[in-house]
PDB file of C-alpha atoms in Angstrom:
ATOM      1  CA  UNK X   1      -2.481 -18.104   4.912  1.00 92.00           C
ATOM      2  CA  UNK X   2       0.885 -16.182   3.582  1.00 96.00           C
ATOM      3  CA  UNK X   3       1.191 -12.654   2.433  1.00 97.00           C
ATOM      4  CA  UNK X   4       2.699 -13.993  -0.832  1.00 96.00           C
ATOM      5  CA  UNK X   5      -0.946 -15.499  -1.072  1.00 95.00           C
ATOM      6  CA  UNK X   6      -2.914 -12.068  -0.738  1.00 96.00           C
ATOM      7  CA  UNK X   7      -0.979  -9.284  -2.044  1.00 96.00           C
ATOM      8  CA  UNK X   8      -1.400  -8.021  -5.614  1.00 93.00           C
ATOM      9  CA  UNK X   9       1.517  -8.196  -7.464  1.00 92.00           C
ATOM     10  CA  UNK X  10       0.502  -5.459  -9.650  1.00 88.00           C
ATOM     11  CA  UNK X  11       2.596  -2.881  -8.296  1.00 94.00           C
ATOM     12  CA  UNK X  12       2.150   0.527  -9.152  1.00 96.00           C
ATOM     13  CA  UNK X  13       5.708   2.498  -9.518  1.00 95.00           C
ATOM     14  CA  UNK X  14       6.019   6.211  -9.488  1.00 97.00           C
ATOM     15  CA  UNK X  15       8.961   8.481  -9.163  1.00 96.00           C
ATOM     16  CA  UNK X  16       9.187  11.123  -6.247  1.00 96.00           C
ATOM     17  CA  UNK X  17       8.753  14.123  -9.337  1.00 96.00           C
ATOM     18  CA  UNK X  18       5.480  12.740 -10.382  1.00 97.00           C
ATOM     19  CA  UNK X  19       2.338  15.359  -8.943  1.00 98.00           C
ATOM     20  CA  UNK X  20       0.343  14.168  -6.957  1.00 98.00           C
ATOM     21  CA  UNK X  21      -2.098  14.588  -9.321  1.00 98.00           C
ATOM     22  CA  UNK X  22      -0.702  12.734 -12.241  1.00 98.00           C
ATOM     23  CA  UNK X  23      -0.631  10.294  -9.236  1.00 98.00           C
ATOM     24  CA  UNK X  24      -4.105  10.467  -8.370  1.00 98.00           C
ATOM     25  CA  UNK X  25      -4.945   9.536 -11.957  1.00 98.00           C
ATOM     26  CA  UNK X  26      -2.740   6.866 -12.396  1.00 98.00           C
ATOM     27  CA  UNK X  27      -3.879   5.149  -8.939  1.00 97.00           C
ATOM     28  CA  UNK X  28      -7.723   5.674 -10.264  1.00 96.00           C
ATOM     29  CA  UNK X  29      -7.183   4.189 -13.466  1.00 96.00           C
ATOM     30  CA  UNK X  30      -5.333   0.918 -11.882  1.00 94.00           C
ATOM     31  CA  UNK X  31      -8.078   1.019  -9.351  1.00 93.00           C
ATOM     32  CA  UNK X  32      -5.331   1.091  -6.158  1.00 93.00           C
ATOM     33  CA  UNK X  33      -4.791   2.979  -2.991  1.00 93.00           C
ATOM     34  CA  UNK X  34      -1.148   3.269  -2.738  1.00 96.00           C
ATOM     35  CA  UNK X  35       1.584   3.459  -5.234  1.00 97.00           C
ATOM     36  CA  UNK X  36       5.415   2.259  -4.530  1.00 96.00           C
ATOM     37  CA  UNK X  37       7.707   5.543  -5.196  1.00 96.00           C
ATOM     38  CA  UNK X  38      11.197   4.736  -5.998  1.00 92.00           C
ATOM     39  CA  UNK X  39      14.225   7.616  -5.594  1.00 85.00           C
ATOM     40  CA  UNK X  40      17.195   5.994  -6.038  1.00 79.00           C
ATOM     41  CA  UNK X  41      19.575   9.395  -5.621  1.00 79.00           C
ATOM     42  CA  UNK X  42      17.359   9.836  -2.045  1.00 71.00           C
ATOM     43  CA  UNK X  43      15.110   7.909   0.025  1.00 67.00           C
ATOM     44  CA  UNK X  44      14.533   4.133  -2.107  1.00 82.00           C
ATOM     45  CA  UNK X  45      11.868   2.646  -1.852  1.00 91.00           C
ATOM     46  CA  UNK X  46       8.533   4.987  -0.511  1.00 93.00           C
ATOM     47  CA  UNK X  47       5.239   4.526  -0.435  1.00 96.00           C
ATOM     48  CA  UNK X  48       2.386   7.368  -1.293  1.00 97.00           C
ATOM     49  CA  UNK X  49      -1.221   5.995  -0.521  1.00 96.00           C
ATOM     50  CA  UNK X  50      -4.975   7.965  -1.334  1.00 95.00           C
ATOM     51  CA  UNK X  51      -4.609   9.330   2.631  1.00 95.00           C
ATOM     52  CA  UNK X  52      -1.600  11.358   1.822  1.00 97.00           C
ATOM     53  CA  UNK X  53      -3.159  13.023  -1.220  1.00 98.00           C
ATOM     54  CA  UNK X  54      -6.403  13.414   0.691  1.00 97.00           C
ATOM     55  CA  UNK X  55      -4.401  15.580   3.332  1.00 97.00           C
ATOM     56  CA  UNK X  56      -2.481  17.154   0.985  1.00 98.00           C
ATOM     57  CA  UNK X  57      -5.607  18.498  -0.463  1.00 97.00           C
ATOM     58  CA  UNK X  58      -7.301  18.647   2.918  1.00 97.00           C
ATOM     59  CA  UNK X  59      -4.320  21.354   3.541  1.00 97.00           C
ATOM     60  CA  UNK X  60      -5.470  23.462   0.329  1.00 98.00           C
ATOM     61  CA  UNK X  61      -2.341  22.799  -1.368  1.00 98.00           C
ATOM     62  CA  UNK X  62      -1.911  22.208  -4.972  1.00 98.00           C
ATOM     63  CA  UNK X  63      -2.054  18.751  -6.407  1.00 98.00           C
ATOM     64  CA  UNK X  64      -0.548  20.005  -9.766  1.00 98.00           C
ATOM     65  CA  UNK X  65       2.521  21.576  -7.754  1.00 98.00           C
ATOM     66  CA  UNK X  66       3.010  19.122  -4.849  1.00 98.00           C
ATOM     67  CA  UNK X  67       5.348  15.980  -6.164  1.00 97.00           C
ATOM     68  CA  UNK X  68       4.715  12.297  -4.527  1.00 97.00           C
ATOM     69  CA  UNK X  69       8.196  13.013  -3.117  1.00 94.00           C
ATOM     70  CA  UNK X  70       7.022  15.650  -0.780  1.00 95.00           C
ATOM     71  CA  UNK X  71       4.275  13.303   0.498  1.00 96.00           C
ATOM     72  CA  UNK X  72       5.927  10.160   0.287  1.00 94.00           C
ATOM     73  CA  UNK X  73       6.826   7.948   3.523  1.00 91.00           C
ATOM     74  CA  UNK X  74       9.788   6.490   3.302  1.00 88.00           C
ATOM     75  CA  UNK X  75      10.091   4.960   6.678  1.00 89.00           C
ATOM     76  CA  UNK X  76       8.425   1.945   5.678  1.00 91.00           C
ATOM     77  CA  UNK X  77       7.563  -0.912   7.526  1.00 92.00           C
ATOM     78  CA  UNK X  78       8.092  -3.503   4.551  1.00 95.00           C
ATOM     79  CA  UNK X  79       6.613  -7.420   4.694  1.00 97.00           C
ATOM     80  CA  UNK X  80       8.118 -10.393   3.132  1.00 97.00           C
ATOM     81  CA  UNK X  81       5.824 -13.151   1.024  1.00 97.00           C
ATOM     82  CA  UNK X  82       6.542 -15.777   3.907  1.00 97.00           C
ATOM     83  CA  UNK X  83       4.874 -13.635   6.206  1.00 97.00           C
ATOM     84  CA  UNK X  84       1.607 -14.656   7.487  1.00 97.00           C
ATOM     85  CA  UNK X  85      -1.408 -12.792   7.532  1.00 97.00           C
ATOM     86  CA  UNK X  86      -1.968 -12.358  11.312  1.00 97.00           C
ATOM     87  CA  UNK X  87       1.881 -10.780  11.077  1.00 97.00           C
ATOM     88  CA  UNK X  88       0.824  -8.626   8.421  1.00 97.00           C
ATOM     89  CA  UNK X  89      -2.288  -7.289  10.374  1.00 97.00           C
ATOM     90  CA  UNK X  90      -0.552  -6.499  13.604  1.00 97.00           C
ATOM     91  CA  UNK X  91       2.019  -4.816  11.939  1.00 97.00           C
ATOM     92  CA  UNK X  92      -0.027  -2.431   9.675  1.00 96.00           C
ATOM     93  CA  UNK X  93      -2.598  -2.112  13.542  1.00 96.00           C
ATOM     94  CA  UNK X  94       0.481  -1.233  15.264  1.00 96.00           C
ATOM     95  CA  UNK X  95       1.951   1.045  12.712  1.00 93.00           C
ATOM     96  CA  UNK X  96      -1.412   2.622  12.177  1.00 93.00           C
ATOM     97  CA  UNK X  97      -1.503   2.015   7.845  1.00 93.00           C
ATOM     98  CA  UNK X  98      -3.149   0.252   5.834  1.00 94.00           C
ATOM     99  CA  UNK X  99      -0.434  -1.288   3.145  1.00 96.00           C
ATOM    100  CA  UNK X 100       2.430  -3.189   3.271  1.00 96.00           C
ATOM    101  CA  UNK X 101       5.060  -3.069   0.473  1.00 96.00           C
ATOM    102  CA  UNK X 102       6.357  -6.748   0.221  1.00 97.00           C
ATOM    103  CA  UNK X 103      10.414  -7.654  -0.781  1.00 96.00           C
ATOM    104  CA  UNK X 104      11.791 -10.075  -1.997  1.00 93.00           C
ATOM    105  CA  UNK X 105      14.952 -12.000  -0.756  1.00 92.00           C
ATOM    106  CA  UNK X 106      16.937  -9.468  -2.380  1.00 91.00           C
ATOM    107  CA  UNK X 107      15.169  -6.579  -0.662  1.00 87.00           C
ATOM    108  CA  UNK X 108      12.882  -5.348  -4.496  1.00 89.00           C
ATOM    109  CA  UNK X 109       9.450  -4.733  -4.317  1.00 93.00           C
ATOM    110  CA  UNK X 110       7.130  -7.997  -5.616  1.00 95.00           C
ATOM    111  CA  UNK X 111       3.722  -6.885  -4.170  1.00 96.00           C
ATOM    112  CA  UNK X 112       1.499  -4.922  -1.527  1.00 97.00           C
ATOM    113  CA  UNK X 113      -0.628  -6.645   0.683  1.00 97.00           C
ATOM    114  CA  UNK X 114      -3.634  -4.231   1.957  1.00 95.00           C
ATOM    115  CA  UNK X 115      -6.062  -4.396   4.645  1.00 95.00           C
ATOM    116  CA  UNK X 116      -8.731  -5.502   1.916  1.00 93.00           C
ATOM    117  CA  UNK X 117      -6.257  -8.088   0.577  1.00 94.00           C
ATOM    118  CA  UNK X 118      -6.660  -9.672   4.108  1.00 95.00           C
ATOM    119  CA  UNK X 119     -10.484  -9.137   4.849  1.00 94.00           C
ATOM    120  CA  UNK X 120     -10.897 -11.136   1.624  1.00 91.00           C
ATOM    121  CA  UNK X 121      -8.214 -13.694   2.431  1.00 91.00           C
ATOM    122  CA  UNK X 122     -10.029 -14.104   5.966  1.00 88.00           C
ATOM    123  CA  UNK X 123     -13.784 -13.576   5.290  1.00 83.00           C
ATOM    124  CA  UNK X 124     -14.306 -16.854   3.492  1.00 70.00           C
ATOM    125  CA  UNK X 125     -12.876 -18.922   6.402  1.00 65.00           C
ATOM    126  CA  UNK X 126     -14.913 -16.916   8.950  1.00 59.00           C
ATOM    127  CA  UNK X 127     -18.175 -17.279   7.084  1.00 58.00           C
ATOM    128  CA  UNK X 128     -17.432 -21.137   6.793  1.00 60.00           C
ATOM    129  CA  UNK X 129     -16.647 -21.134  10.502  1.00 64.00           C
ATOM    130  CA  UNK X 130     -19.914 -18.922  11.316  1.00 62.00           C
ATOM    131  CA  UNK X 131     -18.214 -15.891  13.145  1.00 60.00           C
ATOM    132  CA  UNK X 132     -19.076 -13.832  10.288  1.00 53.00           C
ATOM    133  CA  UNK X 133     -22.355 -13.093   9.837  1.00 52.00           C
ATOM    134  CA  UNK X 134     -23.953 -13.589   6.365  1.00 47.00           C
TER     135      UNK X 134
END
């Protein structure tokens, strides 16, 4: 199975000014746990997930005064729809994340593949071939 067959291609876009409050609501009410933050006088294409608000808040700082640009990654490790799943997984184990913005030929954002885009891309087929346990 192919990334292009997991990810959601809802994306979520924020710019790098946004709080990280305004967004924390905006990732609540779309029900995702990263957003894609684009800064095209800086950085691109970044990515701000739940874990980097959690440890901005975890550090007592301000979620109406810290900006998704101050928390943003930017040195991405990006995925392409022709990608398989197994590549997908071993590069978000080795990088130590858990989403994967995905490009198109032309290097713009069409989707995010997440770890819980692939456990429910692979659970099916393990249940069918009983290594998962029911």
């Amino acid at each position: 199975m192919l990334v292009r067959d997991a990810m959601s291609t809802v994306i979520l876009t924020i710019g790098p000014a946004h709080t990280l409050r305004q967004a924390a609501r905006l990732m609540a009410a779309r029900r995702v746990g990263a957003a894609v933050v684009l800064d095209a006088d800086h950085s691109g294409l970044g990515i701000l997930t739940e874990r980097d608000i959690l440890n901005s808040l975890g550090s007592d700082q301000n979620p109406d005064h810290e900006t998704a640009g101050s928390h943003t990654t930017t040195d991405v490790v990006f995925a392409a729809p022709g990608w398989t799943l197994e590549e997908a997984a071993e590069a978000m184990t080795r990088g130590g994340f858990r989403h994967l913005i995905v490009l198109d030929d032309h290097g713009g954002p069409v989707g995010i593949v997440s770890v819980r885009d692939i456990i429910r891309c692979w659970a099916p087929a393990l249940r069918h071939e009983g290594t998962l346990a029911r």
